[in-house]
Amino acid sequence: MNSFIKQAFVVSGAALNIVGHGCAHGFPAVLFAQLKRDGGPVTLTDHDTSWIASIVGVMGIVGNFISPVLMTRFGRQKAHLLCTIPALLGWIVFVLGNTVPLFLLARLLHGLALGLRTPLAAILVAEYTDPRYRGAFLGTFAISLGLGILLSHVWGAHLTWKMTAIVCSIFPIISMVIISLSPESPSWLVSKGKYDDAKKAFRWLRGNGEEQREELETMIKSQEREKHLEESRKNGELQENLKNKRLFKSTIDTIKTVLKIFKKKEFYKPLIIAICMLIVFEFGGAHMVPAYGNLILQAVLDKDDPKDVAWQFTVIDLLRTVCAFLAIFLLKNVKRRSILFSSGAMTVLSLTVISIFIYLRKAEILTHSFMLDTVPMLLMIVYTVSFCLGLVPLNWVICGEVFPLTYRSLGSTLSTSFLTPAFVVSMKTAPHLYSSIGVEGAFLVYSITLTVCLLVMYFMLPETKDRTLQNIEDSFKGKKDTDKEVQLSLIENGTIVK
């Protein structure tokens, strides 16, 4: 079987998992609408609905911190398999449950699954796939999430909410089958010193060409060097401990070790970049527009009734889906930095122009009917395309590419732990901003937030397209591009050189 097909097969397990999570994101709208319309089996208060909608984030944080333990101890494949279990259980509880406590339990399970998957998904694709295809594979995550939301809404329009839950449960089931048939990550096997197993898994996934052999050998040699340095450090500390035993010294040493990690450029730079990317993702409108799209479009288009913006909202939804597909080809052919800063600049500019336009319209400076009827929707289209074509898919790509192997689980967990608070802050503050300073004021706040984060990434983010993960790691360390000679110079005659 062709190596690309094998990689696509493995990635499809993660993609289907994310489709399932997209269904979980979209399902509350189906549940709330049908319970309100049919009047049973339970009547939900505003307090109930707010908890059912938001409690996902609580368990998401818990899952974020459990995920690296599973990834590091049991491997990427087993951790991935485990994260599908609470997702499936959540759908089962929805099917069997008819009370608010059971709805909350189901959402807690979905939140746990989401938290476990978030740090893991990008790492899986980064470690399993060829650098040439990595961007395209990571770009499919945006499509998968949007597709899941869309499917849950479509099914909910024609099926009962219990039947919708049954259909949605198919995705974690299929994902479990694919994951069970997939190999363990070669990178994780290398990190555990299982070099023979790593070679088998790597060759199955990537083939056995000259380029692939060089990449594998480079990864193994680099890991051997890291292990040698780590053993040397531990031996030094062991001798020091034998000479000078003090109370709480082990705790102090642990703190010192953590601080040393945070001082390393190859750790703190990727961490800052990933956090900035996640903030851009949230405050750029990834979840706010789908949730508050009617309110936003009413303000931008100056309409009083949500029905007056129905077709415009549909256009925005379709554009988001189309852009997700186009982004795959863009990521395959265009450099990451070019996409990021072009998309970022256009997103900031469009948000700012929309804000200025609304201020001018309210001041009655703009009065021409063509300007008032046509320009606002055009600006929303420009904003949607700018944001969804670059910043949305790059959120997965960059977070999956920048962390070094040694600290990949820790770095991914710390960065993605910011995603849930950013989600909560953006979703909870949006209605208050809209009512206090208006959508136009909120858009200015978001523009400033995005600008700050994009400037940080402009000075810290290296180009990552078509580069091996080891090569990206070396660039953060301040090394020049690693070629054969540089890699071979790390080991001379079997002796590891600093």
Short mmCIF file of C-alpha atoms in Angstrom, two decimals:
data_model
loop_
_atom_site.label_atom_id
_atom_site.label_comp_id
_atom_site.label_asym_id
_atom_site.label_seq_id
_atom_site.Cartn_x
_atom_site.Cartn_y
_atom_site.Cartn_z
CA MET A 1 0.00 0.00 0.00
CA ASN A 2 1.27 3.46 -0.91
CA SER A 3 2.80 5.39 2.00
CA PHE A 4 0.51 8.39 1.39
CA ILE A 5 -2.56 6.13 1.61
CA LYS A 6 -1.24 4.61 4.85
CA GLN A 7 -0.68 8.05 6.34
CA ALA A 8 -4.14 9.16 5.19
CA PHE A 9 -5.64 6.04 6.79
CA VAL A 10 -4.01 6.80 10.14
CA VAL A 11 -4.96 10.49 10.00
CA SER A 12 -8.56 9.60 9.13
CA GLY A 13 -8.91 8.14 12.63
CA ALA A 14 -8.10 11.54 14.13
CA ALA A 15 -10.23 13.36 11.55
CA LEU A 16 -13.31 11.22 12.30
CA ASN A 17 -12.72 11.77 15.99
CA ILE A 18 -12.82 15.52 15.35
CA VAL A 19 -15.98 15.17 13.23
CA GLY A 20 -17.51 13.53 16.30
CA HIS A 21 -16.39 16.46 18.45
CA GLY A 22 -17.90 18.83 15.89
CA CYS A 23 -21.18 16.95 16.32
CA ALA A 24 -20.85 17.43 20.08
CA HIS A 25 -20.37 21.19 19.56
CA GLY A 26 -23.46 21.42 17.37
CA PHE A 27 -25.71 19.03 19.33
CA PRO A 28 -26.85 21.44 22.11
CA ALA A 29 -28.59 23.64 19.53
CA VAL A 30 -30.55 20.57 18.36
CA LEU A 31 -31.34 19.49 21.93
CA PHE A 32 -32.47 22.92 23.12
CA ALA A 33 -34.60 23.66 20.06
CA GLN A 34 -36.46 20.33 20.17
CA LEU A 35 -37.05 20.36 23.94
CA LYS A 36 -38.40 23.90 23.73
CA ARG A 37 -40.58 23.10 20.72
CA ASP A 38 -41.94 19.76 21.94
CA GLY A 39 -42.15 20.64 25.63
CA GLY A 40 -40.56 17.46 26.92
CA PRO A 41 -39.37 15.17 28.38
CA VAL A 42 -37.83 17.93 30.50
CA THR A 43 -38.22 21.70 30.59
CA LEU A 44 -34.91 23.55 30.52
CA THR A 45 -34.42 26.88 32.26
CA ASP A 46 -31.89 29.46 31.07
CA HIS A 47 -29.68 28.33 33.95
CA ASP A 48 -29.85 24.73 32.72
CA THR A 49 -29.05 25.58 29.12
CA SER A 50 -26.09 27.78 30.07
CA TRP A 51 -24.57 24.98 32.13
CA ILE A 52 -25.20 22.32 29.50
CA ALA A 53 -23.56 24.52 26.86
CA SER A 54 -20.52 25.63 28.87
CA ILE A 55 -19.67 22.69 31.13
CA VAL A 56 -17.69 21.12 28.29
CA GLY A 57 -14.92 23.60 29.02
CA VAL A 58 -14.56 22.52 32.64
CA MET A 59 -13.72 18.93 31.79
CA GLY A 60 -11.76 20.13 28.77
CA ILE A 61 -9.16 21.61 31.11
CA VAL A 62 -8.99 18.34 33.07
CA GLY A 63 -8.50 16.38 29.85
CA ASN A 64 -5.75 18.76 28.75
CA PHE A 65 -3.64 17.79 31.76
CA ILE A 66 -4.41 14.07 31.64
CA SER A 67 -3.56 13.81 27.95
CA PRO A 68 0.24 14.26 28.21
CA VAL A 69 0.42 11.59 30.92
CA LEU A 70 -1.36 9.15 28.63
CA MET A 71 0.71 10.20 25.59
CA THR A 72 4.02 9.89 27.40
CA ARG A 73 3.33 6.71 29.34
CA PHE A 74 1.19 4.64 26.99
CA GLY A 75 2.05 6.10 23.59
CA ARG A 76 0.15 8.19 21.04
CA GLN A 77 -1.93 5.33 19.66
CA LYS A 78 -3.27 4.07 22.99
CA ALA A 79 -3.89 7.61 24.22
CA HIS A 80 -5.83 8.33 21.04
CA LEU A 81 -7.88 5.19 21.53
CA LEU A 82 -8.66 6.10 25.14
CA CYS A 83 -9.89 9.59 24.21
CA THR A 84 -12.65 8.11 22.01
CA ILE A 85 -14.17 6.18 24.93
CA PRO A 86 -15.67 9.16 26.84
CA ALA A 87 -16.93 10.58 23.53
CA LEU A 88 -18.87 7.37 22.84
CA LEU A 89 -20.11 7.16 26.43
CA GLY A 90 -21.37 10.73 26.19
CA TRP A 91 -23.60 9.85 23.23
CA ILE A 92 -24.88 6.75 25.04
CA VAL A 93 -25.86 8.87 28.05
CA PHE A 94 -27.71 11.30 25.76
CA VAL A 95 -29.62 8.40 24.20
CA LEU A 96 -30.60 6.94 27.59
CA GLY A 97 -30.99 10.17 29.54
CA ASN A 98 -34.08 12.34 30.03
CA THR A 99 -32.96 14.60 32.89
CA VAL A 100 -30.77 17.65 33.29
CA PRO A 101 -28.19 15.82 35.48
CA LEU A 102 -27.75 13.16 32.78
CA PHE A 103 -27.43 15.84 30.08
CA LEU A 104 -24.71 17.45 32.20
CA LEU A 105 -22.97 14.08 32.64
CA ALA A 106 -23.02 13.52 28.87
CA ARG A 107 -21.53 16.97 28.27
CA LEU A 108 -18.87 16.35 30.92
CA LEU A 109 -17.86 13.18 29.08
CA HIS A 110 -17.72 15.04 25.77
CA GLY A 111 -15.64 17.75 27.43
CA LEU A 112 -13.22 15.16 28.78
CA ALA A 113 -12.89 13.62 25.31
CA LEU A 114 -12.32 17.04 23.79
CA GLY A 115 -9.67 17.90 26.39
CA LEU A 116 -7.86 14.60 25.85
CA ARG A 117 -7.92 14.99 22.08
CA THR A 118 -6.91 18.64 21.77
CA PRO A 119 -3.20 18.28 22.74
CA LEU A 120 -3.01 14.91 20.98
CA ALA A 121 -4.50 15.49 17.52
CA ALA A 122 -1.90 17.87 16.10
CA ILE A 123 0.95 15.80 17.57
CA LEU A 124 -0.43 12.65 15.95
CA VAL A 125 -0.44 14.17 12.48
CA ALA A 126 2.94 15.86 12.95
CA GLU A 127 4.60 12.59 14.00
CA TYR A 128 2.83 10.22 11.61
CA THR A 129 3.05 12.13 8.32
CA ASP A 130 5.61 13.22 5.76
CA PRO A 131 6.59 16.94 5.96
CA ARG A 132 5.30 17.37 2.39
CA TYR A 133 1.78 16.29 3.41
CA ARG A 134 1.76 17.41 7.04
CA GLY A 135 0.21 20.82 6.41
CA ALA A 136 -2.56 19.39 4.25
CA PHE A 137 -3.37 16.66 6.77
CA LEU A 138 -3.45 19.15 9.65
CA GLY A 139 -5.64 21.40 7.53
CA THR A 140 -8.31 18.68 7.38
CA PHE A 141 -9.04 19.23 11.08
CA ALA A 142 -10.79 22.53 10.37
CA ILE A 143 -12.92 20.76 7.74
CA SER A 144 -13.69 17.89 10.12
CA LEU A 145 -14.83 20.17 12.95
CA GLY A 146 -17.02 22.27 10.67
CA LEU A 147 -18.43 19.15 9.01
CA GLY A 148 -19.40 17.70 12.39
CA ILE A 149 -21.26 20.87 13.38
CA LEU A 150 -23.01 20.98 10.03
CA LEU A 151 -24.02 17.29 10.12
CA SER A 152 -25.43 17.50 13.64
CA HIS A 153 -27.58 20.47 12.63
CA VAL A 154 -28.75 18.80 9.41
CA TRP A 155 -29.62 15.53 11.17
CA GLY A 156 -31.27 17.44 14.01
CA ALA A 157 -33.57 19.16 11.52
CA HIS A 158 -34.95 15.79 10.34
CA LEU A 159 -34.45 13.42 13.30
CA THR A 160 -35.28 13.46 16.98
CA TRP A 161 -32.46 14.52 19.28
CA LYS A 162 -32.08 10.93 20.53
CA MET A 163 -31.78 9.59 16.98
CA THR A 164 -29.32 12.39 16.21
CA ALA A 165 -27.21 11.25 19.18
CA ILE A 166 -27.27 7.66 17.89
CA VAL A 167 -26.11 8.72 14.43
CA CYS A 168 -23.39 10.96 15.89
CA SER A 169 -22.04 8.03 17.96
CA ILE A 170 -20.97 6.33 14.72
CA PHE A 171 -17.93 8.60 14.43
CA PRO A 172 -16.10 7.57 17.64
CA ILE A 173 -16.88 3.92 16.85
CA ILE A 174 -15.32 4.07 13.37
CA SER A 175 -12.42 6.10 14.78
CA MET A 176 -11.72 3.39 17.37
CA VAL A 177 -11.52 0.75 14.65
CA ILE A 178 -9.06 2.78 12.56
CA ILE A 179 -6.90 3.65 15.58
CA SER A 180 -6.75 -0.03 16.58
CA LEU A 181 -5.38 -0.90 13.12
CA SER A 182 -2.79 1.91 13.17
CA PRO A 183 0.84 1.59 14.34
CA GLU A 184 2.39 3.42 17.26
CA SER A 185 4.08 6.76 16.57
CA PRO A 186 7.72 6.27 15.47
CA SER A 187 8.70 9.45 17.34
CA TRP A 188 7.30 8.13 20.62
CA LEU A 189 9.02 4.78 20.10
CA VAL A 190 12.31 6.61 19.51
CA SER A 191 11.80 8.68 22.68
CA LYS A 192 11.44 5.40 24.60
CA GLY A 193 14.55 3.89 23.05
CA LYS A 194 12.58 1.28 21.08
CA TYR A 195 14.56 1.86 17.91
CA ASP A 196 13.75 -1.41 16.14
CA ASP A 197 10.00 -0.91 16.64
CA ALA A 198 10.39 2.71 15.57
CA LYS A 199 12.09 1.68 12.34
CA LYS A 200 9.32 -0.79 11.52
CA ALA A 201 6.57 1.74 12.19
CA PHE A 202 8.41 4.49 10.30
CA ARG A 203 9.00 2.31 7.24
CA TRP A 204 5.35 1.17 7.22
CA LEU A 205 4.16 4.76 7.32
CA ARG A 206 6.75 6.58 5.25
CA GLY A 207 8.53 4.00 3.10
CA ASN A 208 12.20 3.09 2.98
CA GLY A 209 13.71 5.64 0.60
CA GLU A 210 17.01 7.42 1.10
CA GLU A 211 15.34 10.60 2.33
CA GLN A 212 13.18 8.69 4.82
CA ARG A 213 16.16 6.73 6.15
CA GLU A 214 18.10 9.94 6.69
CA GLU A 215 15.21 11.54 8.58
CA LEU A 216 14.82 8.49 10.82
CA GLU A 217 18.55 8.25 11.53
CA THR A 218 18.70 11.97 12.32
CA MET A 219 15.81 11.60 14.77
CA ILE A 220 17.42 8.60 16.47
CA LYS A 221 20.84 10.26 16.74
CA SER A 222 19.34 13.43 18.13
CA GLN A 223 17.39 11.47 20.73
CA GLU A 224 20.50 9.47 21.69
CA ARG A 225 22.32 12.73 22.24
CA GLU A 226 19.48 14.12 24.36
CA LYS A 227 19.41 10.93 26.45
CA HIS A 228 23.18 11.05 26.92
CA LEU A 229 23.03 14.65 28.12
CA GLU A 230 20.09 13.84 30.41
CA GLU A 231 21.93 10.83 31.90
CA SER A 232 25.04 12.93 32.44
CA ARG A 233 22.98 15.56 34.23
CA LYS A 234 21.23 12.96 36.39
CA ASN A 235 24.55 11.27 37.27
CA GLY A 236 25.94 14.62 38.31
CA GLU A 237 22.92 15.33 40.45
CA LEU A 238 23.07 11.82 41.97
CA GLN A 239 26.69 12.35 43.04
CA GLU A 240 25.78 15.72 44.47
CA ASN A 241 22.86 14.18 46.39
CA LEU A 242 25.14 11.54 47.87
CA LYS A 243 27.51 14.25 49.07
CA ASN A 244 24.92 16.66 50.36
CA LYS A 245 21.51 15.32 51.44
CA ARG A 246 19.10 18.05 52.45
CA LEU A 247 15.38 18.16 53.31
CA PHE A 248 13.13 18.90 50.31
CA LYS A 249 16.14 18.83 48.00
CA SER A 250 14.36 16.56 45.54
CA THR A 251 11.47 19.02 45.38
CA ILE A 252 13.83 21.93 44.82
CA ASP A 253 15.66 19.98 42.14
CA THR A 254 12.36 19.27 40.40
CA ILE A 255 11.50 22.98 40.41
CA LYS A 256 14.96 23.79 39.07
CA THR A 257 14.51 21.22 36.30
CA VAL A 258 11.18 22.74 35.30
CA LEU A 259 12.68 26.23 35.33
CA LYS A 260 15.55 25.00 33.17
CA ILE A 261 13.06 23.66 30.64
CA PHE A 262 11.24 27.01 30.55
CA LYS A 263 14.55 28.78 29.93
CA LYS A 264 15.30 26.73 26.83
CA LYS A 265 14.61 28.55 23.60
CA GLU A 266 13.40 25.39 21.91
CA PHE A 267 10.65 25.19 24.56
CA TYR A 268 9.53 28.70 25.50
CA LYS A 269 9.49 30.08 21.96
CA PRO A 270 7.18 27.36 20.59
CA LEU A 271 5.03 27.72 23.73
CA ILE A 272 4.57 31.46 23.20
CA ILE A 273 3.87 30.95 19.50
CA ALA A 274 1.25 28.24 20.17
CA ILE A 275 -0.50 30.33 22.83
CA CYS A 276 -0.61 33.35 20.51
CA MET A 277 -2.00 31.18 17.73
CA LEU A 278 -4.75 29.84 19.99
CA ILE A 279 -5.69 33.36 21.10
CA VAL A 280 -5.86 34.49 17.47
CA PHE A 281 -8.03 31.45 16.70
CA GLU A 282 -10.56 32.21 19.46
CA PHE A 283 -10.71 36.00 19.33
CA GLY A 284 -10.63 36.00 15.55
CA GLY A 285 -14.12 34.47 15.69
CA ALA A 286 -13.70 30.70 15.34
CA HIS A 287 -16.49 29.99 17.84
CA MET A 288 -18.06 33.42 18.33
CA VAL A 289 -19.32 33.80 14.75
CA PRO A 290 -21.09 30.40 14.65
CA ALA A 291 -22.65 31.07 18.06
CA TYR A 292 -23.50 34.78 17.73
CA GLY A 293 -23.61 35.09 13.95
CA ASN A 294 -27.19 36.35 13.91
CA LEU A 295 -26.42 39.14 16.37
CA ILE A 296 -23.26 40.11 14.49
CA LEU A 297 -24.95 40.16 11.09
CA GLN A 298 -27.91 42.13 12.43
CA ALA A 299 -25.54 44.79 13.73
CA VAL A 300 -23.33 44.86 10.62
CA LEU A 301 -26.23 44.80 8.13
CA ASP A 302 -28.46 47.02 10.29
CA LYS A 303 -31.35 44.53 10.50
CA ASP A 304 -33.85 44.15 13.36
CA ASP A 305 -35.01 40.57 12.91
CA PRO A 306 -32.81 37.42 12.76
CA LYS A 307 -34.95 36.23 9.84
CA ASP A 308 -33.69 39.22 7.84
CA VAL A 309 -30.13 37.83 7.92
CA ALA A 310 -30.94 34.15 7.36
CA TRP A 311 -29.59 33.83 3.82
CA GLN A 312 -26.55 35.95 4.68
CA PHE A 313 -25.77 33.62 7.60
CA THR A 314 -26.05 30.65 5.24
CA VAL A 315 -23.58 32.30 2.87
CA ILE A 316 -21.10 32.76 5.73
CA ASP A 317 -21.48 29.09 6.74
CA LEU A 318 -20.91 27.89 3.17
CA LEU A 319 -17.87 30.15 2.78
CA ARG A 320 -16.38 28.72 5.97
CA THR A 321 -16.71 25.19 4.60
CA VAL A 322 -15.36 26.08 1.14
CA CYS A 323 -12.38 27.90 2.67
CA ALA A 324 -11.57 24.87 4.81
CA PHE A 325 -11.22 22.77 1.64
CA LEU A 326 -9.23 25.43 -0.22
CA ALA A 327 -6.89 25.81 2.74
CA ILE A 328 -5.59 22.27 2.20
CA PHE A 329 -4.23 23.21 -1.23
CA LEU A 330 -2.95 26.51 0.10
CA LEU A 331 -1.03 24.80 2.91
CA LYS A 332 0.45 22.36 0.41
CA ASN A 333 1.84 25.05 -1.90
CA VAL A 334 2.41 28.24 0.09
CA LYS A 335 4.79 28.94 2.98
CA ARG A 336 3.32 29.02 6.48
CA ARG A 337 4.51 32.54 7.30
CA SER A 338 3.11 33.90 4.05
CA ILE A 339 -0.31 32.41 4.78
CA LEU A 340 -0.30 33.41 8.44
CA PHE A 341 0.58 37.06 8.06
CA SER A 342 -1.38 37.64 4.86
CA SER A 343 -4.47 36.08 6.42
CA GLY A 344 -3.83 37.83 9.73
CA ALA A 345 -3.38 41.26 8.15
CA MET A 346 -6.53 40.88 6.03
CA THR A 347 -8.55 39.67 9.04
CA VAL A 348 -7.45 42.60 11.20
CA LEU A 349 -8.04 45.04 8.35
CA SER A 350 -11.53 43.69 7.57
CA LEU A 351 -12.60 43.75 11.24
CA THR A 352 -11.33 47.32 11.57
CA VAL A 353 -13.05 48.48 8.36
CA ILE A 354 -16.34 46.86 9.44
CA SER A 355 -16.09 48.69 12.76
CA ILE A 356 -15.35 52.03 11.09
CA PHE A 357 -18.19 51.50 8.62
CA ILE A 358 -20.73 50.94 11.43
CA TYR A 359 -19.51 54.04 13.30
CA LEU A 360 -19.82 56.14 10.14
CA ARG A 361 -23.29 54.77 9.43
CA LYS A 362 -24.47 55.54 12.95
CA ALA A 363 -23.07 59.06 12.61
CA GLU A 364 -25.09 59.34 9.36
CA ILE A 365 -21.97 60.16 7.39
CA LEU A 366 -22.69 57.21 5.07
CA THR A 367 -26.20 57.53 3.66
CA HIS A 368 -26.05 56.18 0.08
CA SER A 369 -28.36 53.18 -0.28
CA PHE A 370 -25.82 51.12 -2.27
CA MET A 371 -23.19 51.62 0.44
CA LEU A 372 -25.61 50.69 3.20
CA ASP A 373 -27.05 47.60 1.45
CA THR A 374 -24.05 46.07 -0.34
CA VAL A 375 -20.80 47.07 1.34
CA PRO A 376 -21.48 45.52 4.79
CA MET A 377 -22.07 42.03 3.37
CA LEU A 378 -19.02 42.34 1.12
CA LEU A 379 -16.93 43.24 4.16
CA MET A 380 -18.27 40.22 6.08
CA ILE A 381 -17.39 37.99 3.12
CA VAL A 382 -13.84 39.42 3.03
CA TYR A 383 -13.50 38.86 6.77
CA THR A 384 -14.79 35.26 6.59
CA VAL A 385 -12.53 34.30 3.69
CA SER A 386 -9.48 36.01 5.25
CA PHE A 387 -9.94 34.31 8.61
CA CYS A 388 -11.07 30.84 7.50
CA LEU A 389 -8.59 30.48 4.66
CA GLY A 390 -5.50 31.01 6.81
CA LEU A 391 -5.81 31.55 10.55
CA VAL A 392 -8.28 28.72 11.22
CA PRO A 393 -6.35 25.83 9.60
CA LEU A 394 -2.97 27.22 10.71
CA ASN A 395 -4.06 26.93 14.34
CA TRP A 396 -3.77 23.13 14.02
CA VAL A 397 -0.73 23.20 11.77
CA ILE A 398 1.51 25.49 13.81
CA CYS A 399 0.62 23.94 17.17
CA GLY A 400 1.49 20.53 15.71
CA GLU A 401 4.81 21.51 14.17
CA VAL A 402 6.70 23.78 16.55
CA PHE A 403 7.33 21.72 19.71
CA PRO A 404 10.49 19.58 20.02
CA LEU A 405 10.12 15.85 20.58
CA THR A 406 11.50 15.91 24.14
CA TYR A 407 8.93 18.45 25.35
CA ARG A 408 6.14 17.86 22.83
CA SER A 409 3.59 16.47 25.29
CA LEU A 410 4.30 19.13 27.94
CA GLY A 411 4.36 21.99 25.45
CA SER A 412 1.20 20.90 23.68
CA THR A 413 -0.61 20.53 26.99
CA LEU A 414 0.45 23.92 28.35
CA SER A 415 -0.48 25.71 25.15
CA THR A 416 -3.81 23.97 24.61
CA SER A 417 -4.70 24.54 28.26
CA PHE A 418 -5.06 28.18 27.20
CA LEU A 419 -7.64 27.21 24.57
CA THR A 420 -10.48 26.50 26.99
CA PRO A 421 -10.02 29.72 29.04
CA ALA A 422 -9.76 31.67 25.79
CA PHE A 423 -12.94 29.94 24.59
CA VAL A 424 -14.79 30.74 27.81
CA VAL A 425 -13.60 34.37 27.90
CA SER A 426 -14.43 35.02 24.26
CA MET A 427 -17.88 33.37 24.45
CA LYS A 428 -18.87 34.83 27.82
CA THR A 429 -17.69 38.38 27.12
CA ALA A 430 -19.01 38.68 23.56
CA PRO A 431 -22.69 39.39 24.45
CA HIS A 432 -21.63 41.92 27.09
CA LEU A 433 -19.31 43.68 24.65
CA TYR A 434 -22.04 43.75 22.00
CA SER A 435 -24.51 45.33 24.42
CA SER A 436 -22.07 47.80 26.00
CA ILE A 437 -19.77 49.02 23.19
CA GLY A 438 -21.57 47.42 20.26
CA VAL A 439 -20.35 44.92 17.70
CA GLU A 440 -18.25 47.69 16.18
CA GLY A 441 -16.44 48.28 19.48
CA ALA A 442 -15.96 44.55 20.05
CA PHE A 443 -14.44 44.21 16.58
CA LEU A 444 -11.88 46.90 17.44
CA VAL A 445 -10.97 45.04 20.64
CA TYR A 446 -10.51 41.83 18.66
CA SER A 447 -8.43 43.64 16.03
CA ILE A 448 -6.03 44.94 18.67
CA THR A 449 -5.78 41.49 20.30
CA LEU A 450 -5.00 39.82 16.97
CA THR A 451 -2.45 42.49 16.05
CA VAL A 452 -0.46 42.01 19.26
CA CYS A 453 -0.36 38.22 18.89
CA LEU A 454 0.55 38.38 15.18
CA LEU A 455 3.43 40.76 15.92
CA VAL A 456 4.80 38.34 18.53
CA MET A 457 4.66 35.48 16.05
CA TYR A 458 6.20 37.59 13.30
CA PHE A 459 9.42 37.90 15.29
CA MET A 460 9.46 34.38 16.78
CA LEU A 461 8.00 31.94 14.24
CA PRO A 462 10.37 30.31 11.73
CA GLU A 463 9.19 28.92 8.42
CA THR A 464 8.06 25.31 8.97
CA LYS A 465 6.72 24.20 5.60
CA ASP A 466 8.30 20.99 4.26
CA ARG A 467 10.84 20.91 7.10
CA THR A 468 11.36 17.92 9.38
CA LEU A 469 10.36 18.31 13.03
CA GLN A 470 14.02 17.92 13.99
CA ASN A 471 14.98 20.73 11.62
CA ILE A 472 12.34 23.02 13.13
CA GLU A 473 13.58 22.19 16.62
CA ASP A 474 17.14 23.06 15.65
CA SER A 475 16.02 26.43 14.26
CA PHE A 476 14.59 27.34 17.68
CA LYS A 477 17.90 26.38 19.26
CA GLY A 478 19.57 28.93 17.01
CA LYS A 479 21.21 26.42 14.71
CA LYS A 480 21.33 26.84 10.97
CA ASP A 481 19.38 24.48 8.71
CA THR A 482 20.46 20.96 9.54
CA ASP A 483 21.82 19.06 6.58
CA LYS A 484 23.66 15.74 6.44
CA GLU A 485 27.00 17.15 7.53
CA VAL A 486 25.57 18.98 10.54
CA GLN A 487 23.64 15.94 11.69
CA LEU A 488 26.56 13.57 11.22
CA SER A 489 28.82 15.93 13.15
CA LEU A 490 26.71 15.31 16.27
CA ILE A 491 28.12 11.80 16.48
CA GLU A 492 31.70 10.92 15.57
CA ASN A 493 32.89 7.34 15.71
CA GLY A 494 30.10 6.43 18.11
CA THR A 495 31.02 9.18 20.58
CA ILE A 496 28.35 11.80 21.27
CA VAL A 497 29.69 15.31 21.03
CA LYS A 498 28.14 18.34 22.64
#
